[in-house]
Amino acid sequence: MPRRSSLPVTFVVPTLVILLILSMVPTLYAIVIALQNRELSSADYSYVWFSNFYDLFSDRRFLNAVWVSVKWEIVTVAATMTVAIGLGVLMFEVASPRLRNIYCLLFIIPVLLPRVSAAFVWKFAYHPLYGIATYPYRLLTGGMIFDPLSKPATALFAVASVDVWQWGLFFAVIVLKLLETLPRQPIEAARLDHARSWQIHAYVTLPMLKAPLVSLMFVKMIESLRSFDLIYVMTRGGPGVATETLDMYAFSQGFIESGKVSYASAMAVLMMVATVITFTMLWKRVQA
Amino acid sequence: MRRPRTGVGRLLGKAVLAFAGFMAVFPLLWTALNSLKNNVDIITRVPRVVFTPTLANISYILGRDSVLTGLYNSVVACGVAVLVGVVLGLPAAYAVARYPNRWAGDIQFFVLSLRFLPPVAVAIPLMVIWLQVGLYDTLAALIVTYSLLTISVIMWLAIPAFQAVPKEVEEAAFVDGYGAYSVFWRIALPVAARSLAGAVAFSFVLVWNEFLIALMLSSSNAKTLPIVASELSQQGMNVPWGILNASVVLLSLPPLLFLGVLSGFLNSVFRQKKT
């Protein structure tokens, strides 16, 4: 590499400046809006400083949304990783190389779909009367009706299943590829010691893959923050507020119900602060 | 090597895998099938596999102005944003990969951290800003907003792609008298082309699938296809299931076109790790 070249500066600086502008202007402006009392219906506004934030903490629907969001993160991340590791290990153990390639291709399809498409596909499938996914239930119970999306107890899980359908299958492919990169010797050695397949994976391969698996989980935690499309299409936050995550509630406060843009922005700012702090800390730990 | 070739466990494992493979594609195939059905064949308590196919849903979809406008908007907004991402993201990624300095780690983290930002937190202020400057509900506003996504994603994925190019190749070019810029153009870009194509395809899929920002930044003129598709479902109680299924199929086709490129990209990423 040549010592002195203008390339790093001319290549990096413009891009970084643009990225900084594109990201900082909206985030800083989000904070400014959160300190005001803007509404969609009127043009004038004034600064109310922290009163939006005070209101939020006495807003039970907001607290519910926080809880739903936390549940969503835990359920989707845990289920995705379980499905991914389970199927990844299975492919590694029982599928021939040719079959592996076919499964890999099939398992990537769901994640490529637009979230809106995935949501619609499963919204039809979960339809209590005509859905293909509820058909086995109708068949077995002689035509009884099961409506997973309109029951508060099951709605969140029904929507989460779509997220896991997209990401769990995709991550299974990655887990398989990670397993394939491992050296053969420790696995063969364990086999010679009469270790069972599950023992080999539980005590040898998966611990060896701890770092990439943790990174994978980190990626899923970030992607799980983008639940809005699925929930918007499938339940609109309902039944009641059972699937109303923070972004769904912010959207409905800001745009559907009351047009309280500043209130919605205050919520978004809290989300932003929470996620940036959490993920920065997690990232530093993952890297360390 | 003691490795049982048969056995209940293996058989069960194969069955689970086969079921998972079936689950991966069946819902989508069913949707595609439903898009060829008349409403009476969809609204049945027992799913119908045998039916008289119709192209009415598909021709209805392709004949609607709103769908065509949405398609046009999606293609233009995503196409231009990806182009901006390529022009600004690839050179920056190359510089970070090949000319590491003490900020390289921070730059990479900054680019990744853009992904932490909740989309609502970006969309609300941008909506207010675009309203104030008179660009709300225009493709220009959408393109600028999407460029943030495409630049950062392309940069993030292209850095390892450029790092994987053997250093010796580039050094040999320098010895032959190439300048820094022509090494980038003539050596690094072509050698890394396959991985880079994967990164670019990924960024396209990401913005094509984007929903929340498009929903908040458009009201009538700049609606992208996902927004148009989601609105078709809100036509009262009499849901036109067949039409809705057809629109889902139309919306899903472009990302699926990249299936080959993206799975090749995945393979190349992991082949590098192995060596």
Coordinates of C-alpha atoms in Angstrom, one line a residue:
Chain A
M1 CA 0.0 0.0 0.0
P2 CA 1.4 3.4 -0.8
R3 CA 2.1 5.5 2.2
R4 CA 0.8 8.8 1.0
S5 CA -2.4 8.9 -1.1
S6 CA -5.4 11.1 -1.0
L7 CA -7.6 8.1 -1.5
P8 CA -8.7 7.5 2.1
V9 CA -9.7 11.1 2.5
T10 CA -11.6 11.5 -0.8
F11 CA -13.3 8.1 -0.3
V12 CA -14.3 8.3 3.3
V13 CA -14.9 11.9 4.2
P14 CA -17.8 12.7 1.8
T15 CA -19.6 9.5 2.7
L16 CA -19.2 10.0 6.4
V17 CA -20.3 13.6 6.2
I18 CA -23.5 12.6 4.3
L19 CA -24.2 9.7 6.7
L20 CA -23.7 12.1 9.7
I21 CA -26.0 14.7 8.2
L22 CA -28.6 12.1 7.3
S23 CA -28.6 10.5 10.7
M24 CA -28.0 13.4 13.0
V25 CA -30.5 15.9 11.6
P26 CA -33.5 13.6 12.2
T27 CA -32.3 12.3 15.6
L28 CA -31.5 15.8 16.9
Y29 CA -34.8 17.1 15.4
A30 CA -36.7 14.2 17.0
I31 CA -35.5 15.5 20.4
V32 CA -36.5 19.1 19.5
I33 CA -40.0 17.9 18.5
A34 CA -40.3 15.9 21.7
L35 CA -39.8 19.0 23.7
Q36 CA -42.6 20.8 21.9
N37 CA -46.3 20.3 21.7
R38 CA -46.8 19.9 18.0
E39 CA -49.9 18.4 16.6
L40 CA -50.7 17.4 13.0
S41 CA -54.0 19.4 13.1
S42 CA -52.5 22.8 13.9
A43 CA -49.5 24.7 12.6
D44 CA -48.5 26.6 15.8
Y45 CA -46.6 25.1 18.7
S46 CA -44.5 26.0 21.7
Y47 CA -41.9 24.5 23.9
V48 CA -43.3 22.4 26.7
W49 CA -39.9 20.9 27.6
F50 CA -40.2 17.7 29.5
S51 CA -44.0 17.5 30.0
N52 CA -44.4 14.9 27.2
F53 CA -42.0 12.7 29.1
Y54 CA -43.8 13.2 32.4
D55 CA -47.1 12.3 30.6
L56 CA -45.6 9.2 29.2
F57 CA -44.7 7.7 32.5
S58 CA -48.2 8.1 33.8
D59 CA -49.7 6.7 30.5
R60 CA -50.7 3.1 31.2
R61 CA -50.9 2.4 27.5
F62 CA -47.3 3.5 27.1
L63 CA -46.2 1.2 30.0
N64 CA -48.1 -1.6 28.4
A65 CA -46.3 -0.9 25.1
V66 CA -42.9 -1.1 26.8
W67 CA -43.9 -4.4 28.3
V68 CA -45.2 -5.8 25.0
S69 CA -42.0 -4.7 23.3
V70 CA -39.8 -6.4 25.9
K71 CA -41.9 -9.6 25.5
W72 CA -41.6 -9.3 21.7
E73 CA -37.8 -9.1 21.9
I74 CA -37.5 -12.0 24.3
V75 CA -39.9 -14.3 22.5
T76 CA -38.6 -13.6 19.0
V77 CA -34.9 -13.7 19.9
A78 CA -35.2 -16.9 22.0
A79 CA -37.4 -18.7 19.5
T80 CA -35.3 -17.7 16.5
M81 CA -32.0 -18.9 18.1
T82 CA -33.7 -22.1 19.2
V83 CA -35.0 -22.9 15.8
A84 CA -31.8 -21.8 14.1
I85 CA -29.5 -24.0 16.3
G86 CA -31.9 -26.9 16.2
L87 CA -32.4 -27.0 12.4
G88 CA -28.7 -26.0 11.8
V89 CA -27.5 -29.0 13.8
L90 CA -30.0 -31.3 12.3
M91 CA -28.9 -30.4 8.8
F92 CA -25.3 -30.9 9.8
E93 CA -26.1 -34.3 11.2
V94 CA -28.6 -36.0 8.9
A95 CA -28.7 -34.2 5.6
S96 CA -26.4 -35.1 2.7
P97 CA -24.5 -32.3 1.0
R98 CA -27.0 -32.1 -1.8
L99 CA -29.9 -32.0 0.5
R100 CA -28.2 -29.4 2.6
N101 CA -27.9 -27.1 -0.4
I102 CA -31.6 -27.5 -1.2
Y103 CA -32.6 -26.8 2.4
C104 CA -30.4 -23.8 2.5
L105 CA -32.1 -22.4 -0.5
L106 CA -35.6 -23.1 0.8
F107 CA -34.7 -21.6 4.3
I108 CA -33.5 -18.3 2.8
I109 CA -36.8 -17.7 1.0
P110 CA -39.0 -16.5 3.9
V111 CA -36.5 -13.8 5.0
L112 CA -36.3 -12.3 1.6
L113 CA -40.0 -11.6 1.5
P114 CA -41.1 -8.1 2.4
R115 CA -42.5 -8.1 5.9
V116 CA -45.8 -6.9 4.5
S117 CA -46.0 -10.0 2.3
A118 CA -45.0 -12.4 5.1
A119 CA -47.6 -10.8 7.3
F120 CA -50.3 -11.1 4.7
V121 CA -49.4 -14.7 3.8
W122 CA -49.8 -15.7 7.5
K123 CA -52.8 -13.5 8.1
F124 CA -54.7 -15.6 5.5
A125 CA -53.2 -18.7 6.9
Y126 CA -54.4 -17.9 10.4
H127 CA -57.9 -17.0 9.2
P128 CA -60.2 -18.9 11.6
L129 CA -62.6 -20.0 8.9
Y130 CA -60.6 -20.2 5.6
G131 CA -57.0 -20.3 6.7
I132 CA -54.7 -23.1 5.8
A133 CA -52.8 -23.0 9.1
T134 CA -56.1 -23.3 11.2
Y135 CA -57.4 -26.0 8.9
P136 CA -55.8 -29.0 10.8
Y137 CA -57.5 -27.6 13.9
R138 CA -60.9 -27.4 12.2
L139 CA -60.4 -30.9 10.8
L140 CA -59.5 -32.5 14.1
T141 CA -62.1 -30.7 16.2
G142 CA -64.9 -31.2 13.7
G143 CA -65.1 -27.6 12.6
M144 CA -64.4 -25.7 15.8
I145 CA -63.0 -22.2 15.4
F146 CA -59.6 -21.1 16.5
D147 CA -58.7 -17.5 15.9
P148 CA -55.1 -17.0 17.1
L149 CA -54.8 -13.4 16.0
S150 CA -57.9 -12.1 17.9
K151 CA -57.2 -13.7 21.2
P152 CA -55.1 -11.6 23.6
A153 CA -53.3 -14.7 24.9
T154 CA -52.1 -16.0 21.5
A155 CA -52.0 -12.9 19.3
L156 CA -48.4 -11.9 20.2
F157 CA -47.2 -15.5 19.7
A158 CA -49.0 -15.8 16.4
V159 CA -47.3 -12.6 15.1
A160 CA -44.0 -13.7 16.6
S161 CA -44.3 -17.0 14.7
V162 CA -44.1 -15.1 11.4
D163 CA -40.9 -13.4 12.6
V164 CA -39.4 -16.7 13.6
W165 CA -40.5 -18.2 10.3
Q166 CA -38.5 -15.5 8.5
W167 CA -35.4 -15.3 10.7
G168 CA -35.2 -18.7 12.4
L169 CA -35.0 -20.6 9.1
F170 CA -32.5 -18.1 7.7
F171 CA -30.3 -18.3 10.8
A172 CA -30.4 -22.1 10.6
V173 CA -28.6 -21.8 7.3
I174 CA -25.9 -19.6 8.9
V175 CA -25.6 -22.0 11.9
L176 CA -25.0 -24.8 9.4
K177 CA -22.4 -22.8 7.5
L178 CA -20.7 -22.0 10.8
L179 CA -20.6 -25.7 11.8
E180 CA -19.1 -26.5 8.4
T181 CA -16.2 -24.1 9.0
L182 CA -15.2 -26.0 12.2
P183 CA -12.2 -28.3 12.1
R184 CA -13.1 -31.9 11.9
Q185 CA -10.7 -33.3 14.5
P186 CA -12.4 -32.4 17.8
I187 CA -15.7 -33.8 16.4
E188 CA -14.0 -37.0 15.3
A189 CA -12.2 -37.3 18.6
A190 CA -15.5 -36.9 20.5
R191 CA -17.1 -39.6 18.2
L192 CA -14.2 -42.0 19.0
D193 CA -15.0 -41.4 22.7
H194 CA -18.5 -42.7 22.0
A195 CA -20.1 -39.3 22.5
R196 CA -23.6 -39.1 21.2
S197 CA -24.4 -36.5 18.5
W198 CA -26.3 -34.2 20.8
Q199 CA -23.4 -34.4 23.3
I200 CA -20.9 -33.5 20.6
H201 CA -22.9 -30.4 19.7
A202 CA -23.7 -29.4 23.3
Y203 CA -20.2 -29.7 24.6
V204 CA -17.9 -29.4 21.6
T205 CA -19.2 -27.6 18.5
L206 CA -21.6 -25.0 20.0
P207 CA -19.1 -23.8 22.7
M208 CA -16.6 -23.5 19.9
L209 CA -19.1 -21.3 18.0
K210 CA -20.0 -19.2 21.0
A211 CA -18.6 -15.9 19.6
P212 CA -20.3 -16.0 16.2
L213 CA -23.6 -17.3 17.8
V214 CA -23.6 -14.4 20.2
S215 CA -23.0 -12.0 17.3
L216 CA -25.9 -13.7 15.5
M217 CA -28.1 -13.1 18.5
F218 CA -27.1 -9.5 18.6
V219 CA -28.1 -9.1 15.0
K220 CA -31.5 -10.7 15.7
M221 CA -32.0 -8.4 18.7
I222 CA -31.5 -5.4 16.4
E223 CA -33.8 -6.8 13.7
S224 CA -36.5 -7.7 16.2
L225 CA -36.8 -3.9 16.9
R226 CA -38.4 -3.8 13.4
S227 CA -41.6 -5.4 14.3
F228 CA -43.9 -2.7 13.1
D229 CA -44.7 -4.1 9.6
L230 CA -45.8 -7.4 10.9
I231 CA -47.9 -6.0 13.7
Y232 CA -49.4 -3.2 11.6
V233 CA -50.7 -5.7 8.9
M234 CA -51.6 -8.6 11.2
T235 CA -53.2 -7.0 14.3
R236 CA -52.8 -3.3 14.3
G237 CA -51.7 -3.7 17.9
G238 CA -54.9 -5.5 18.8
P239 CA -56.8 -7.3 20.2
G240 CA -57.1 -4.3 22.5
V241 CA -53.5 -3.4 23.2
A242 CA -52.2 -7.0 23.4
T243 CA -49.7 -6.6 20.5
E244 CA -49.1 -2.9 20.7
T245 CA -45.4 -2.4 20.7
L246 CA -43.7 0.9 21.2
D247 CA -43.4 1.8 17.5
M248 CA -47.0 0.7 16.9
Y249 CA -48.2 3.0 19.8
A250 CA -46.0 5.8 18.7
F251 CA -47.4 5.5 15.2
S252 CA -51.0 5.4 16.3
Q253 CA -50.5 8.4 18.7
G254 CA -48.8 10.4 16.0
F255 CA -50.9 9.5 13.0
I256 CA -54.0 7.4 13.5
E257 CA -55.7 8.5 16.6
S258 CA -54.7 11.9 17.7
G259 CA -51.9 13.3 15.6
K260 CA -49.9 14.2 18.7
V261 CA -46.6 14.3 16.8
S262 CA -44.6 15.6 19.8
Y263 CA -45.9 13.0 22.1
A264 CA -45.1 10.3 19.6
S265 CA -41.6 11.8 19.1
A266 CA -41.0 11.7 22.9
M267 CA -41.7 8.0 22.8
A268 CA -39.4 7.5 19.8
V269 CA -36.7 9.4 21.6
L270 CA -37.0 7.2 24.7
M271 CA -36.8 4.2 22.4
M272 CA -33.8 5.6 20.6
V273 CA -31.9 6.3 23.9
A274 CA -32.7 2.9 25.3
T275 CA -31.7 1.0 22.2
V276 CA -28.5 3.0 21.5
I277 CA -27.3 2.6 25.1
T278 CA -28.2 -1.1 25.3
F279 CA -26.8 -2.0 22.0
T280 CA -23.6 0.0 22.3
M281 CA -22.9 -1.7 25.6
L282 CA -23.7 -5.1 24.2
W283 CA -21.6 -4.5 21.1
K284 CA -18.6 -3.5 23.2
R285 CA -19.0 -6.7 25.3
V286 CA -19.4 -8.9 22.1
Q287 CA -16.3 -7.3 20.7
A288 CA -14.2 -7.6 23.9
Chain B
M1 CA -16.0 -44.3 12.6
R2 CA -19.0 -45.3 14.7
R3 CA -21.8 -43.4 13.1
P4 CA -25.2 -45.0 12.9
R5 CA -26.6 -44.6 9.4
T6 CA -30.1 -45.7 10.4
G7 CA -32.0 -45.4 13.5
V8 CA -35.1 -43.8 14.9
G9 CA -33.3 -40.6 15.9
R10 CA -31.9 -40.0 12.4
L11 CA -35.2 -40.8 10.8
L12 CA -37.0 -38.4 13.1
G13 CA -34.4 -35.7 12.4
K14 CA -35.0 -36.1 8.7
A15 CA -38.7 -35.9 9.2
V16 CA -38.3 -32.7 11.2
L17 CA -36.1 -31.2 8.5
A18 CA -38.5 -32.2 5.7
F19 CA -41.3 -30.6 7.7
A20 CA -39.3 -27.4 8.2
G21 CA -38.5 -27.3 4.5
F22 CA -42.2 -27.7 3.7
M23 CA -43.1 -24.9 6.1
A24 CA -40.6 -22.6 4.5
V25 CA -42.2 -22.5 1.1
F26 CA -45.7 -23.9 1.5
P27 CA -47.4 -20.8 2.8
L28 CA -46.0 -18.8 0.0
L29 CA -47.0 -21.4 -2.6
W30 CA -50.5 -21.5 -1.2
T31 CA -50.7 -17.7 -1.5
A32 CA -49.6 -18.0 -5.2
L33 CA -52.2 -20.7 -5.7
N34 CA -54.9 -18.5 -4.1
S35 CA -54.0 -15.6 -6.4
L36 CA -55.2 -17.9 -9.2
K37 CA -58.5 -18.6 -7.6
N38 CA -61.9 -17.1 -7.7
N39 CA -63.2 -15.8 -4.4
V40 CA -65.6 -18.8 -4.0
D41 CA -62.7 -21.2 -4.2
I42 CA -60.8 -19.3 -1.5
I43 CA -63.6 -18.8 1.0
T44 CA -64.1 -22.5 1.7
R45 CA -63.8 -24.2 5.1
V46 CA -61.9 -27.1 3.5
P47 CA -58.9 -25.8 1.5
R48 CA -59.5 -26.4 -2.2
V49 CA -56.6 -27.7 -4.3
V50 CA -58.6 -28.5 -7.4
F51 CA -60.3 -25.4 -8.9
T52 CA -60.7 -23.6 -12.2
P53 CA -57.8 -21.2 -12.4
T54 CA -58.4 -17.5 -13.3
L55 CA -56.1 -14.7 -14.2
A56 CA -58.7 -12.1 -13.2
N57 CA -56.9 -11.2 -9.9
I58 CA -53.6 -10.7 -11.6
S59 CA -55.0 -8.7 -14.5
Y60 CA -57.0 -6.6 -12.0
I61 CA -53.8 -5.9 -10.1
L62 CA -51.8 -5.0 -13.1
G63 CA -54.5 -2.9 -14.5
R64 CA -54.9 -0.6 -11.4
D65 CA -53.2 2.8 -11.5
S66 CA -52.4 2.7 -7.8
V67 CA -50.5 -0.5 -8.2
L68 CA -48.6 0.6 -11.2
T69 CA -47.7 3.9 -9.6
G70 CA -46.6 2.0 -6.5
L71 CA -44.5 -0.3 -8.6
Y72 CA -42.9 2.7 -10.4
N73 CA -42.3 4.5 -7.1
S74 CA -40.7 1.4 -5.6
V75 CA -38.5 0.8 -8.5
V76 CA -37.3 4.4 -8.8
A77 CA -36.9 5.0 -5.0
C78 CA -35.1 1.8 -4.4
G79 CA -33.1 1.9 -7.6
V80 CA -31.8 5.4 -7.1
A81 CA -31.1 4.8 -3.4
V82 CA -29.1 1.7 -4.1
L83 CA -27.2 3.6 -6.8
V84 CA -26.3 6.3 -4.2
G85 CA -25.4 3.6 -1.8
V86 CA -23.0 2.0 -4.4
V87 CA -21.4 5.3 -5.3
L88 CA -20.8 6.5 -1.8
G89 CA -20.6 3.2 0.1
L90 CA -18.2 1.1 -1.9
P91 CA -15.3 3.6 -2.1
A92 CA -15.7 4.4 1.6
A93 CA -15.7 0.7 2.5
Y94 CA -12.6 0.1 0.4
A95 CA -10.8 2.9 2.2
V96 CA -11.7 1.6 5.6
A97 CA -10.7 -1.9 4.6
R98 CA -7.4 -1.1 3.0
Y99 CA -6.2 2.1 4.7
P100 CA -7.0 1.3 8.3
N101 CA -6.3 4.1 10.7
R102 CA -7.2 4.6 14.3
W103 CA -10.7 5.6 13.5
A104 CA -11.5 2.5 11.3
G105 CA -13.1 0.7 14.2
D106 CA -15.2 3.7 15.2
I107 CA -16.3 4.3 11.6
Q108 CA -17.5 0.7 11.4
F109 CA -19.3 1.0 14.7
F110 CA -20.9 4.2 13.6
V111 CA -22.2 2.6 10.4
L112 CA -23.6 -0.3 12.3
S113 CA -25.1 1.8 15.0
L114 CA -27.3 3.5 12.4
R115 CA -29.1 0.2 12.3
F116 CA -30.0 0.7 16.1
L117 CA -32.0 3.8 15.4
P118 CA -35.7 2.9 15.7
P119 CA -37.4 3.6 12.3
V120 CA -40.1 5.7 14.0
A121 CA -37.5 7.9 15.6
V122 CA -36.2 8.7 12.2
A123 CA -39.5 8.9 10.4
I124 CA -41.3 11.3 12.7
P125 CA -38.8 14.1 12.5
L126 CA -38.2 13.5 8.8
M127 CA -41.9 13.8 8.1
V128 CA -41.9 17.2 9.9
I129 CA -38.8 18.3 8.1
W130 CA -40.0 17.2 4.6
L131 CA -43.4 19.0 5.3
Q132 CA -41.5 22.2 6.1
V133 CA -39.4 22.2 3.0
G134 CA -42.3 21.1 0.8
L135 CA -40.9 17.7 -0.1
Y136 CA -43.3 15.6 1.9
D137 CA -44.8 12.8 -0.2
T138 CA -42.2 13.1 -3.0
L139 CA -39.9 10.4 -4.3
A140 CA -36.9 12.8 -3.6
A141 CA -37.6 12.7 0.1
L142 CA -37.9 8.9 0.1
I143 CA -34.7 8.5 -1.9
V144 CA -32.7 10.7 0.5
T145 CA -34.1 8.8 3.5
Y146 CA -33.4 5.4 1.9
S147 CA -29.9 6.5 1.0
L148 CA -29.1 6.5 4.7
L149 CA -30.0 2.8 4.8
T150 CA -28.3 1.7 1.5
I151 CA -25.0 3.6 2.2
S152 CA -24.7 2.2 5.7
V153 CA -25.6 -1.4 4.7
I154 CA -23.5 -1.5 1.6
M155 CA -20.5 -0.1 3.6
W156 CA -21.0 -2.6 6.4
L157 CA -21.1 -5.6 4.1
A158 CA -18.4 -4.4 1.6
I159 CA -15.7 -3.8 4.2
P160 CA -15.1 -7.6 4.8
A161 CA -15.6 -8.2 1.0
F162 CA -12.7 -5.8 0.3
Q163 CA -10.6 -7.2 3.1
A164 CA -10.9 -10.7 1.5
V165 CA -9.2 -9.5 -1.7
P166 CA -5.7 -10.9 -1.4
K167 CA -3.3 -8.1 -0.5
E168 CA -0.6 -9.4 -2.8
V169 CA -2.7 -8.8 -5.9
E170 CA -3.0 -5.2 -5.0
E171 CA 0.6 -4.8 -4.0
A172 CA 1.7 -6.3 -7.3
A173 CA -0.4 -3.7 -9.1
F174 CA 1.3 -0.9 -7.1
V175 CA 4.7 -2.3 -8.2
D176 CA 3.5 -2.2 -11.8
G177 CA 2.9 1.5 -11.3
Y178 CA -0.8 1.7 -10.8
G179 CA -2.0 4.5 -8.6
A180 CA -4.2 4.1 -5.6
Y181 CA -7.3 4.9 -7.5
S182 CA -6.7 2.7 -10.4
V183 CA -5.9 -0.2 -8.0
F184 CA -9.4 0.4 -6.6
W185 CA -11.0 0.5 -10.0
R186 CA -9.1 -2.1 -11.9
I187 CA -8.1 -4.6 -9.2
A188 CA -10.2 -4.4 -6.0
L189 CA -13.6 -3.8 -7.6
P190 CA -13.4 -6.6 -10.2
V191 CA -11.9 -9.1 -7.8
A192 CA -14.4 -8.5 -5.0
A193 CA -17.3 -8.1 -7.6
R194 CA -19.2 -11.2 -6.6
S195 CA -19.3 -10.4 -2.9
L196 CA -20.1 -6.8 -3.6
A197 CA -23.0 -7.8 -5.9
G198 CA -24.4 -9.7 -2.9
A199 CA -24.1 -6.7 -0.7
V200 CA -25.8 -4.5 -3.2
A201 CA -28.6 -7.0 -3.7
F202 CA -29.1 -7.2 0.0
S203 CA -29.4 -3.4 0.3
F204 CA -32.0 -3.5 -2.5
V205 CA -34.0 -6.1 -0.8
L206 CA -33.9 -4.2 2.4
V207 CA -35.2 -0.9 1.0
W208 CA -37.7 -2.7 -1.3
N209 CA -39.2 -4.4 1.8
E210 CA -39.1 -1.2 3.8
F211 CA -42.6 -0.2 5.1
L212 CA -42.7 2.1 8.1
I213 CA -40.7 5.0 6.7
A214 CA -42.6 4.8 3.3
L215 CA -45.9 4.8 5.2
M216 CA -45.0 7.9 7.2
L217 CA -43.4 9.9 4.3
S218 CA -46.1 9.4 1.7
S219 CA -49.7 10.2 1.5
S220 CA -50.7 9.8 -2.1
N221 CA -48.0 10.5 -4.8
A222 CA -45.0 8.7 -3.4
K223 CA -46.6 5.5 -2.0
T224 CA -44.4 2.5 -2.6
L225 CA -45.7 -1.0 -3.5
P226 CA -45.8 -2.3 0.1
I227 CA -48.0 0.6 1.1
V228 CA -50.3 0.1 -1.8
A229 CA -50.5 -3.6 -1.1
S230 CA -51.3 -3.0 2.6
E231 CA -54.1 -0.7 1.6
L232 CA -55.8 -3.2 -0.6
S233 CA -56.8 -5.1 2.5
Q234 CA -58.7 -2.2 4.0
Q235 CA -61.5 -2.2 1.4
G236 CA -64.2 -2.8 4.0
M237 CA -65.5 -6.1 5.1
N238 CA -65.8 -7.6 1.7
V239 CA -62.1 -8.6 1.5
P240 CA -61.1 -9.4 -2.1
W241 CA -58.9 -12.3 -1.1
G242 CA -57.8 -13.3 -4.5
I243 CA -56.7 -9.7 -5.4
L244 CA -54.9 -9.4 -2.1
N245 CA -53.0 -12.7 -2.7
A246 CA -52.1 -11.5 -6.2
S247 CA -50.7 -8.3 -4.8
V248 CA -48.6 -10.2 -2.2
V249 CA -47.2 -12.3 -5.0
L250 CA -46.3 -9.2 -7.1
L251 CA -44.7 -7.6 -4.1
S252 CA -42.6 -10.7 -3.2
L253 CA -41.3 -11.5 -6.7
P254 CA -38.5 -8.9 -7.0
P255 CA -36.7 -9.9 -3.8
L256 CA -37.0 -13.5 -4.7
L257 CA -35.2 -12.8 -8.0
F258 CA -32.1 -12.2 -5.9
L259 CA -32.3 -15.6 -4.1
G260 CA -29.4 -17.0 -6.2
V261 CA -27.2 -14.0 -5.8
L262 CA -27.7 -13.8 -2.1
S263 CA -27.2 -17.5 -1.3
G264 CA -24.0 -17.3 -3.4
F265 CA -23.0 -14.3 -1.3
L266 CA -23.6 -16.3 1.9
N267 CA -21.5 -19.2 0.6
S268 CA -18.6 -16.9 -0.4
V269 CA -18.7 -15.2 3.0
F270 CA -18.3 -18.5 4.8
R271 CA -15.8 -20.0 2.4
Q272 CA -13.5 -17.0 3.2
K273 CA -13.9 -17.8 6.9
K274 CA -12.9 -21.4 6.3
T275 CA -9.6 -20.6 4.7

